[in-house]
Short mmCIF file of C-alpha atoms and ligand atoms in Angstrom, two decimals:
data_model
loop_
_atom_site.label_atom_id
_atom_site.label_comp_id
_atom_site.label_asym_id
_atom_site.label_seq_id
_atom_site.Cartn_x
_atom_site.Cartn_y
_atom_site.Cartn_z
CA MET A 96 23.96 35.81 168.39
CA LYS A 97 25.87 36.29 171.63
CA LEU A 98 29.10 38.10 172.45
CA ARG A 99 31.08 37.15 175.55
CA TYR A 100 34.00 39.22 176.86
CA PHE A 101 36.81 37.49 178.78
CA SER A 102 38.78 40.74 179.42
CA HIS A 103 41.78 42.13 177.50
CA SER A 104 41.01 41.62 173.77
CA SER A 105 39.40 38.19 174.14
CA PHE A 106 35.85 37.71 172.91
CA LEU A 107 33.68 34.74 171.98
CA ILE A 108 30.88 35.08 169.45
CA THR A 109 28.25 32.33 169.54
CA LEU A 110 25.98 32.35 166.51
CA ASP A 111 22.33 31.29 166.56
CA THR A 112 23.48 28.07 164.84
CA GLY A 113 25.79 27.34 167.79
CA THR A 114 28.99 28.04 165.83
CA LYS A 115 31.62 29.55 168.12
CA ILE A 116 34.12 32.16 166.92
CA LEU A 117 36.85 32.98 169.42
CA MET A 118 38.98 36.11 169.08
CA ASP A 119 42.43 36.70 170.64
CA PRO A 120 42.03 34.02 173.36
CA PHE A 121 44.40 35.21 176.10
CA LEU A 122 42.98 33.25 179.05
CA ASN A 123 45.63 31.25 180.93
CA GLY A 124 48.11 33.70 182.41
CA ASN A 125 45.65 36.55 182.03
CA PRO A 126 45.11 37.83 185.58
CA THR A 127 41.68 39.29 184.70
CA SER A 128 40.18 36.36 182.77
CA PRO A 129 37.36 34.63 184.65
CA VAL A 130 37.88 31.42 182.66
CA SER A 131 40.81 29.17 181.80
CA ALA A 132 41.51 27.91 178.30
CA ASP A 133 40.27 24.39 179.01
CA GLN A 134 36.80 25.76 179.80
CA ILE A 135 36.42 27.31 176.35
CA SER A 136 35.70 25.64 173.04
CA ALA A 137 35.67 27.12 169.55
CA ASP A 138 35.04 26.22 165.91
CA TYR A 139 37.09 29.15 164.62
CA ILE A 140 39.82 31.24 166.26
CA LEU A 141 40.66 34.68 164.87
CA VAL A 142 44.03 36.03 165.96
CA SER A 143 44.88 39.71 165.40
CA HIS A 144 48.65 39.31 165.85
CA GLY A 145 51.36 37.16 167.41
CA HIS A 146 51.90 38.88 170.75
CA GLY A 147 51.39 36.57 173.71
CA ASP A 148 48.44 38.55 175.05
CA HIS A 149 46.55 37.90 171.77
CA LEU A 150 47.88 34.59 170.41
CA GLY A 151 47.41 33.40 173.98
CA ASP A 152 45.91 29.91 174.17
CA THR A 153 45.20 29.61 170.45
CA VAL A 154 47.30 26.48 169.86
CA GLY A 155 45.93 24.52 172.83
CA ILE A 156 42.28 25.36 172.13
CA ALA A 157 42.65 24.76 168.38
CA GLU A 158 44.29 21.38 169.03
CA ARG A 159 41.58 20.27 171.45
CA CYS A 160 38.65 21.55 169.39
CA ASN A 161 40.10 21.06 165.89
CA ALA A 162 39.29 24.74 165.36
CA LEU A 163 40.33 26.59 162.21
CA CYS A 164 42.63 29.54 163.00
CA ILE A 165 42.14 32.54 160.73
CA CYS A 166 44.85 35.19 160.64
CA GLU A 167 47.54 36.97 158.67
CA ASN A 168 49.79 34.82 156.48
CA GLU A 169 52.99 34.53 158.53
CA LEU A 170 51.10 33.78 161.73
CA ALA A 171 48.91 31.24 159.92
CA THR A 172 52.02 29.47 158.60
CA TYR A 173 53.50 29.47 162.10
CA LEU A 174 50.28 27.94 163.49
CA SER A 175 50.40 25.20 160.83
CA THR A 176 53.92 24.30 161.96
CA LYS A 177 52.47 23.92 165.48
CA GLY A 178 50.11 21.30 164.08
CA VAL A 179 46.82 23.20 164.09
CA ARG A 180 44.54 24.06 161.17
CA SER A 181 44.93 27.56 159.83
CA HIS A 182 43.69 29.74 157.03
CA ALA A 183 46.07 32.48 155.87
CA MET A 184 44.75 35.90 154.88
CA HIS A 185 46.27 39.34 154.64
CA ILE A 186 45.36 42.99 155.03
CA GLY A 187 42.64 44.09 152.62
CA GLY A 188 41.48 40.58 151.91
CA THR A 189 37.94 39.38 152.56
CA ARG A 190 36.98 35.73 152.66
CA PRO A 191 33.67 33.93 153.15
CA PHE A 192 33.53 31.11 155.70
CA ASP A 193 30.50 29.08 156.65
CA PHE A 194 29.76 31.46 159.54
CA GLY A 195 30.09 34.69 157.51
CA LYS A 196 32.88 36.82 156.11
CA VAL A 197 36.18 38.04 157.56
CA LYS A 198 38.14 41.03 156.33
CA LEU A 199 41.57 41.93 157.69
CA THR A 200 42.53 45.56 158.16
CA GLN A 201 45.76 47.30 158.97
CA ALA A 202 46.80 47.95 162.56
CA LEU A 203 49.56 50.32 163.65
CA HIS A 204 51.51 47.99 165.90
CA SER A 205 54.01 45.10 165.62
CA SER A 206 53.81 41.33 165.74
CA VAL A 207 56.13 38.62 167.01
CA THR A 208 55.25 35.34 168.69
CA PRO A 209 56.42 34.75 172.30
CA ASP A 210 58.96 32.14 171.09
CA LYS A 211 60.28 34.71 168.53
CA GLU A 212 59.78 32.14 165.74
CA CYS A 213 57.35 34.28 163.77
CA ILE A 214 57.55 37.95 162.96
CA GLY A 215 54.40 38.92 161.12
CA THR A 216 52.09 41.85 160.56
CA PRO A 217 49.48 42.99 163.07
CA THR A 218 45.89 43.26 161.86
CA GLY A 219 42.40 44.31 162.74
CA MET A 220 39.49 42.02 161.90
CA ILE A 221 36.08 42.92 160.49
CA LEU A 222 33.47 40.19 160.84
CA PHE A 223 30.27 40.06 158.82
CA VAL A 224 28.18 37.61 160.81
CA GLN A 225 24.42 37.07 160.61
CA ASP A 226 23.11 40.61 160.07
CA LYS A 227 25.87 42.37 162.02
CA ILE A 228 29.26 43.95 161.29
CA ILE A 229 31.76 43.65 164.13
CA TYR A 230 35.14 45.40 163.92
CA HIS A 231 37.82 44.18 166.35
CA THR A 232 40.69 46.62 165.78
CA GLY A 233 43.36 44.44 167.40
CA ASP A 234 46.18 46.39 169.02
CA THR A 235 46.58 49.66 167.17
CA GLY A 236 47.24 53.33 167.34
CA LEU A 237 44.76 55.72 165.76
CA PHE A 238 44.94 55.87 161.96
CA LEU A 239 43.13 58.13 159.55
CA ASP A 240 41.92 55.27 157.31
CA MET A 241 39.50 54.39 160.10
CA LYS A 242 37.41 57.15 158.49
CA LEU A 243 37.38 55.13 155.26
CA ILE A 244 36.36 51.98 157.13
CA GLY A 245 33.53 54.00 158.68
CA GLU A 246 32.42 55.21 155.24
CA LEU A 247 32.57 51.75 153.64
CA TYR A 248 30.99 49.67 156.40
CA ALA A 249 28.06 50.31 158.72
CA VAL A 250 29.85 48.90 161.75
CA ASP A 251 27.43 47.70 164.42
CA TYR A 252 29.98 46.93 167.14
CA LEU A 253 33.43 48.48 167.38
CA LEU A 254 35.80 46.71 169.80
CA VAL A 255 38.52 49.24 170.53
CA PRO A 256 41.54 49.35 172.88
CA ILE A 257 41.59 52.11 175.51
CA GLY A 258 44.50 51.02 177.74
CA ASP A 259 47.08 53.40 176.25
CA ASN A 260 50.86 52.77 176.40
CA PHE A 261 50.85 49.93 173.79
CA THR A 262 47.72 51.05 171.90
CA MET A 263 45.30 53.92 171.71
CA GLY A 264 44.29 55.43 175.00
CA ILE A 265 40.91 56.90 175.82
CA GLU A 266 41.34 60.15 173.84
CA ASP A 267 42.35 58.42 170.61
CA ALA A 268 39.80 55.64 171.11
CA VAL A 269 37.12 58.35 171.24
CA ARG A 270 38.55 59.75 167.98
CA ALA A 271 38.43 56.23 166.49
CA GLY A 272 34.76 56.15 167.44
CA THR A 273 34.09 59.44 165.64
CA PHE A 274 35.99 58.15 162.57
CA ILE A 275 34.18 54.80 162.37
CA LYS A 276 30.76 55.87 163.68
CA PRO A 277 29.63 52.44 164.92
CA LYS A 278 26.20 51.86 166.41
CA TRP A 279 27.93 50.65 169.58
CA VAL A 280 31.46 50.78 170.88
CA ILE A 281 32.89 48.32 173.41
CA PRO A 282 36.23 49.17 175.11
CA MET A 283 38.92 46.48 175.42
CA HIS A 284 42.63 46.03 176.26
CA TYR A 285 42.53 47.78 179.66
CA ASN A 286 43.20 46.95 183.33
CA THR A 287 44.88 43.62 182.57
CA PHE A 288 48.26 44.96 183.73
CA ASP A 289 49.45 48.13 185.49
CA ALA A 290 50.79 49.54 182.20
CA ILE A 291 47.30 49.62 180.66
CA LYS A 292 45.17 50.93 183.51
CA ALA A 293 42.22 52.93 182.18
CA ASP A 294 38.73 53.81 183.34
CA PRO A 295 36.17 52.39 180.89
CA LYS A 296 33.44 54.58 182.44
CA GLU A 297 35.46 57.67 181.56
CA PHE A 298 35.78 56.35 178.01
CA LYS A 299 32.02 55.78 177.92
CA ARG A 300 31.37 59.32 179.19
CA GLN A 301 33.63 60.88 176.55
CA VAL A 302 32.55 58.78 173.57
CA GLU A 303 28.86 59.28 174.35
CA ILE A 304 29.39 63.06 174.10
CA SER A 305 30.18 62.31 170.45
CA GLY A 306 26.82 60.56 170.09
CA ILE A 307 28.17 57.00 170.03
CA ARG A 308 26.56 54.50 172.35
CA CYS A 309 28.99 52.61 174.54
CA ARG A 310 28.65 49.32 176.33
CA VAL A 311 31.23 48.53 179.03
CA LEU A 312 31.27 44.74 179.54
CA GLU A 313 32.20 43.07 182.81
CA PHE A 314 34.98 40.52 182.51
CA GLY A 315 33.10 37.31 181.73
CA GLN A 316 29.85 39.02 180.74
CA GLU A 317 27.83 37.78 177.77
CA ILE A 318 25.41 39.97 175.85
CA GLU A 319 22.93 39.40 173.04
CA LEU A 320 23.84 41.25 169.85
NI1 NI B 82 50.24 43.59 170.81
MN1 MN B 83 48.16 43.63 173.33
#
């Protein structure tokens, strides 16, 4: 299984079977993305919430690839009205798909699509794929129930925002790490815009003091999980 990071909160998981799961594909209009949307294909697209820097190129990629979009109910309904395939879930729900399971979690944030047509609920996404548990928190502030998530699930990879201003910054992202206790943490949602400038190496230094291993990915880098 491979994980590729496109910058911001955009990741692509490629399973050993070749199935591609894209998360928060903000590529076109993202000044730090090394790829454009037309270079990326997906079988499934997971969207944490409706903000433009997460919904991103979902509709275009889903149309071209006939991908199934998996997200919270209101956003899923909105995506259906745009003519793409969607599966609606909501916070607390878990659902098996042919690639593995998805569970949606809460996220302390807001959600509205760029065209203002859909106000929904922001989410985090826990993926159970092959033998790994991957928790993409979406955009969120720190919340105490992350401790519960850490107790219930042996998270292998935690994808956590560090850019501050709209989400957790480095200090709270370190606290999220100590709450969830993943095997690895990967910082996201930083250095895309001036408002979310953060030093991922400083995050790595601080979180590793707490005994959590950290992998800072280059924009475009792909690693084996
Ligand atoms: Ni957001
Ligand atoms: Mn965001």
